[in-house]
PDB file of C-alpha atoms in Angstrom:
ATOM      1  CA  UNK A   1     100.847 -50.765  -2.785  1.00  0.00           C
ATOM      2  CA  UNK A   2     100.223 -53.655  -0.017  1.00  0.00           C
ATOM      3  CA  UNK A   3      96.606 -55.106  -0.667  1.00  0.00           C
ATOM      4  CA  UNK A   4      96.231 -55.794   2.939  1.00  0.00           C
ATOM      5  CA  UNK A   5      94.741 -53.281   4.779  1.00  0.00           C
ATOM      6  CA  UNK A   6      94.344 -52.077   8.798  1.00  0.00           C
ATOM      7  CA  UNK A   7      91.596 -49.843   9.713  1.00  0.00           C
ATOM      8  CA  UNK A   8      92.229 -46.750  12.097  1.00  0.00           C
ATOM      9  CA  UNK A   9      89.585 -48.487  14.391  1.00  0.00           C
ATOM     10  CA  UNK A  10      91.662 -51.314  14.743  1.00  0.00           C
ATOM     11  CA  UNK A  11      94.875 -49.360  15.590  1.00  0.00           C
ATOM     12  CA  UNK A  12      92.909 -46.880  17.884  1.00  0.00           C
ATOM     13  CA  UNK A  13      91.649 -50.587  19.786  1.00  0.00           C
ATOM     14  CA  UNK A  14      95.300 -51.950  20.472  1.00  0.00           C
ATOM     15  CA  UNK A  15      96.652 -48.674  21.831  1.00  0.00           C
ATOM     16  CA  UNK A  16      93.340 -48.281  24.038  1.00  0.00           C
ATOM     17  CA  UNK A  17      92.158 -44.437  21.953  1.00  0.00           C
ATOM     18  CA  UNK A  18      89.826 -43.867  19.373  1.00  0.00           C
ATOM     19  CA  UNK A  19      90.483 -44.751  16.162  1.00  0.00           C
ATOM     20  CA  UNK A  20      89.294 -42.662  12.695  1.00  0.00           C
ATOM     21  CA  UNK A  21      87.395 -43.668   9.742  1.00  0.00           C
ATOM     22  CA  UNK A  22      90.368 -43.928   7.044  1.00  0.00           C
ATOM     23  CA  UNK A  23      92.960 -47.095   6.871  1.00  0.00           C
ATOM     24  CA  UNK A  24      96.679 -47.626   6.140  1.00  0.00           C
ATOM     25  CA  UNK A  25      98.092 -49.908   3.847  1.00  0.00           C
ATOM     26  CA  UNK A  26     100.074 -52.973   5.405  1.00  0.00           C
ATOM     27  CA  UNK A  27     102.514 -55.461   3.929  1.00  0.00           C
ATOM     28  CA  UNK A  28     102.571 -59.266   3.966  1.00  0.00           C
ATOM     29  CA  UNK A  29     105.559 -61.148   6.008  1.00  0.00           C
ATOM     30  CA  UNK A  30     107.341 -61.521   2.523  1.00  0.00           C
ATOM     31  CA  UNK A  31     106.798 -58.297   1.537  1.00  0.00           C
ATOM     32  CA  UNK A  32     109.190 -54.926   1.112  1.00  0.00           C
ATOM     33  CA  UNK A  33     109.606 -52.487  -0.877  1.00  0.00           C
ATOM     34  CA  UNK A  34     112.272 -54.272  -2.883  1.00  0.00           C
ATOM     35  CA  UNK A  35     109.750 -57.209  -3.493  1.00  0.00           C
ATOM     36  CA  UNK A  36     106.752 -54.378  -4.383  1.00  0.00           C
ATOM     37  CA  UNK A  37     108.868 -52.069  -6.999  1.00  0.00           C
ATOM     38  CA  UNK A  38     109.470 -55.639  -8.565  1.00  0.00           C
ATOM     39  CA  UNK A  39     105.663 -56.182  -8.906  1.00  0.00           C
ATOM     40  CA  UNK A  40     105.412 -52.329  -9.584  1.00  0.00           C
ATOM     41  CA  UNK A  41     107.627 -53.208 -12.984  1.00  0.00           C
ATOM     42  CA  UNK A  42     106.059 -55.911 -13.954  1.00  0.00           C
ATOM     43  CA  UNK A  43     102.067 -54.031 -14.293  1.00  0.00           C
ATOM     44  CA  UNK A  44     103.978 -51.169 -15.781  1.00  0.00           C
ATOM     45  CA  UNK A  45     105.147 -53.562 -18.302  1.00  0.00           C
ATOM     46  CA  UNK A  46     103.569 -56.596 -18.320  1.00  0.00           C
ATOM     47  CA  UNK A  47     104.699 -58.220 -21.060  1.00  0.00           C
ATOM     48  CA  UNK A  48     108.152 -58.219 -19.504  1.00  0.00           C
ATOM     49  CA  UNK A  49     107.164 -60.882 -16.706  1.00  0.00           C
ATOM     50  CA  UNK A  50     108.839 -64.224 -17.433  1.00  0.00           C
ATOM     51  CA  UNK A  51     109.940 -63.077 -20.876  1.00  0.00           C
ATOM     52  CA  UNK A  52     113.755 -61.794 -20.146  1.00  0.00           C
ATOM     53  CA  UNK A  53     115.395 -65.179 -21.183  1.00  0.00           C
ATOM     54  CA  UNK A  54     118.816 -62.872 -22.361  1.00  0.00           C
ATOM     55  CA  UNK A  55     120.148 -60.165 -23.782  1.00  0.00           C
ATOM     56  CA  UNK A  56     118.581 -60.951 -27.441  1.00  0.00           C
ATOM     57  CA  UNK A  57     115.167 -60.072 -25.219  1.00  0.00           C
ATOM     58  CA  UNK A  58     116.455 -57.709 -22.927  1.00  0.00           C
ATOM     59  CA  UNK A  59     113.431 -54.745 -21.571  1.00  0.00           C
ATOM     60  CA  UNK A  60     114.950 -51.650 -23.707  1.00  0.00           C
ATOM     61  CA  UNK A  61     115.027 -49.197 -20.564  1.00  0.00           C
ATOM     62  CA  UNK A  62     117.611 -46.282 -19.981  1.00  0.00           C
ATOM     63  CA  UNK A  63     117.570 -46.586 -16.675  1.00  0.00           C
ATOM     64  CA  UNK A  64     115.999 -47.991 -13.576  1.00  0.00           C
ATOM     65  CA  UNK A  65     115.360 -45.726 -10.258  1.00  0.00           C
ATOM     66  CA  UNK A  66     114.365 -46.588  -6.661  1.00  0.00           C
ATOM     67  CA  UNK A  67     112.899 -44.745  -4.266  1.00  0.00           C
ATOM     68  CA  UNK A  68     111.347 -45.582  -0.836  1.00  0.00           C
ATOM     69  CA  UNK A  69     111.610 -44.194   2.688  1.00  0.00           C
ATOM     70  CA  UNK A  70     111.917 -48.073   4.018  1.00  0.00           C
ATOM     71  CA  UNK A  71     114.848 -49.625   1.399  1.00  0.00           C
ATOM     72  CA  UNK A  72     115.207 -52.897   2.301  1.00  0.00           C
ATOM     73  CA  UNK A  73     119.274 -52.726   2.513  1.00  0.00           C
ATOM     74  CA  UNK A  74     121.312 -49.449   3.779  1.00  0.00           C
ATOM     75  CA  UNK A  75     124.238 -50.420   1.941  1.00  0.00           C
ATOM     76  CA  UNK A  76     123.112 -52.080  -1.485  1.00  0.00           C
ATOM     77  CA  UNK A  77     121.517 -50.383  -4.348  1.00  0.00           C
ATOM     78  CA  UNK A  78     118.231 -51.833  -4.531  1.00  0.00           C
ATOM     79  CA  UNK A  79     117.802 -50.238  -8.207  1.00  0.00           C
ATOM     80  CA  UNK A  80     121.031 -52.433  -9.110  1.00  0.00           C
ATOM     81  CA  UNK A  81     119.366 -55.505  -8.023  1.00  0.00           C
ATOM     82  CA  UNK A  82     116.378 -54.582  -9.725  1.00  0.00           C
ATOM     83  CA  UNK A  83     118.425 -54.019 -12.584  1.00  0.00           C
ATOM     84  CA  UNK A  84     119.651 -57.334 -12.329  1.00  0.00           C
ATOM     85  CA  UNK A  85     116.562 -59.436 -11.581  1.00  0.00           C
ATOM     86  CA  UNK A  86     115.168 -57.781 -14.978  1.00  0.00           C
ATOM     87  CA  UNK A  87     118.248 -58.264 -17.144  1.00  0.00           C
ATOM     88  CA  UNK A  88     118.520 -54.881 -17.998  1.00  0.00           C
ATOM     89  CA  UNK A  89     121.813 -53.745 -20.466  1.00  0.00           C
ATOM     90  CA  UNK A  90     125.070 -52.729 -18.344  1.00  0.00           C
ATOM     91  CA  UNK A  91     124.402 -49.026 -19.860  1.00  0.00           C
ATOM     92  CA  UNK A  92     121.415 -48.477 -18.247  1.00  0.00           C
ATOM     93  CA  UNK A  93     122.050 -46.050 -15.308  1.00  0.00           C
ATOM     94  CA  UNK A  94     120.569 -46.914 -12.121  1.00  0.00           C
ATOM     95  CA  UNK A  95     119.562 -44.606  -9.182  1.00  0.00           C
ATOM     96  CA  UNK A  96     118.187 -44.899  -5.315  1.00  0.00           C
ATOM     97  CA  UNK A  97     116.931 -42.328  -3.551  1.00  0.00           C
ATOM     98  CA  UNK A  98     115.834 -43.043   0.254  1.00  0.00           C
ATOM     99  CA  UNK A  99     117.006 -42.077   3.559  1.00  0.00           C
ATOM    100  CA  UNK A 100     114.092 -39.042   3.808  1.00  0.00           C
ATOM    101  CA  UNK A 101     110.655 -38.697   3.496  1.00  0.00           C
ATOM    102  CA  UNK A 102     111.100 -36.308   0.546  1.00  0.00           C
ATOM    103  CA  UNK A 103     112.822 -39.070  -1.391  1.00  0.00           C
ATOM    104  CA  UNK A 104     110.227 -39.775  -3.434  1.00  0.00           C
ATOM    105  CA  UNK A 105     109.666 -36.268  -4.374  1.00  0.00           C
ATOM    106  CA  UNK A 106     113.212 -35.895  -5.202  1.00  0.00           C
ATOM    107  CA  UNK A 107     112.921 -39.002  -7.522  1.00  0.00           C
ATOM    108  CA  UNK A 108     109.590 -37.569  -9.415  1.00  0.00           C
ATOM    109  CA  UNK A 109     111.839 -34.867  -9.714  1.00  0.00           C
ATOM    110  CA  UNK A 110     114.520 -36.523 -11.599  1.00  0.00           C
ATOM    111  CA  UNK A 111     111.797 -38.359 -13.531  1.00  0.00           C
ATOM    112  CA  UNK A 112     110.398 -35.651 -14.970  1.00  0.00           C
ATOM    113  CA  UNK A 113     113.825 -34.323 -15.985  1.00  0.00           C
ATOM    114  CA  UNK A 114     114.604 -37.366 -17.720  1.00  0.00           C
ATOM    115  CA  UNK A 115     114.860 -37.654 -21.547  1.00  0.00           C
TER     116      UNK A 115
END
């Protein structure tokens, strides 16, 4: 998740209405969701950051899968690149799921199914 933050006051002040109590999460100018599942892998796994230096230290995963209701591209896998930017084997099967809000249901979904 973002660490930046915008409180419901704020928003309810620049469109002139009250604003609640709670806030929502908001990205950086560098940020997307490409850029956060990265991050997401790396405290997951943190011994992987900065140690894939080729395939004799390749991360051992079966598969890598994406989801988010924002994707960064609408016609690139983002789980490839991912895939890529962590060296992960040519076997491993990669999977995006966006396009819905339910995506990331449909992905815990599949995870859970998952050997």
């Amino acid at each position: 998740m973002p660490r930046y933050r915008l409180s419901a006051a704020e928003i309810g002040r620049a469109w002139d209405r009250p604003g609640g109590k709670s806030e929502r999460a908001v990205a950086n100018h560098d940020e997307d969701s490409l850029t956060m599942a990265l991050s997401a892998v790396y405290a997951a796994l943190p011994g992987l950051k900065g140690a894939v230096a080729g395939p004799e230290r390749r991360p051992e995963l079966a598969g890598l899968s994406f989801a988010s209701t924002s994707a960064p591209f609408a016609d690139r896998m983002a789980a490839a690149t991912l895939a890529t930017v962590l060296d992960l084997c040519p076997q491993a099967q990669t999977q995006d799921f966006s396009g819905s809000p339910r995506c990331v249901t449909a992905a815990w979904l599949r995870a859970l199914d998952a050997p």
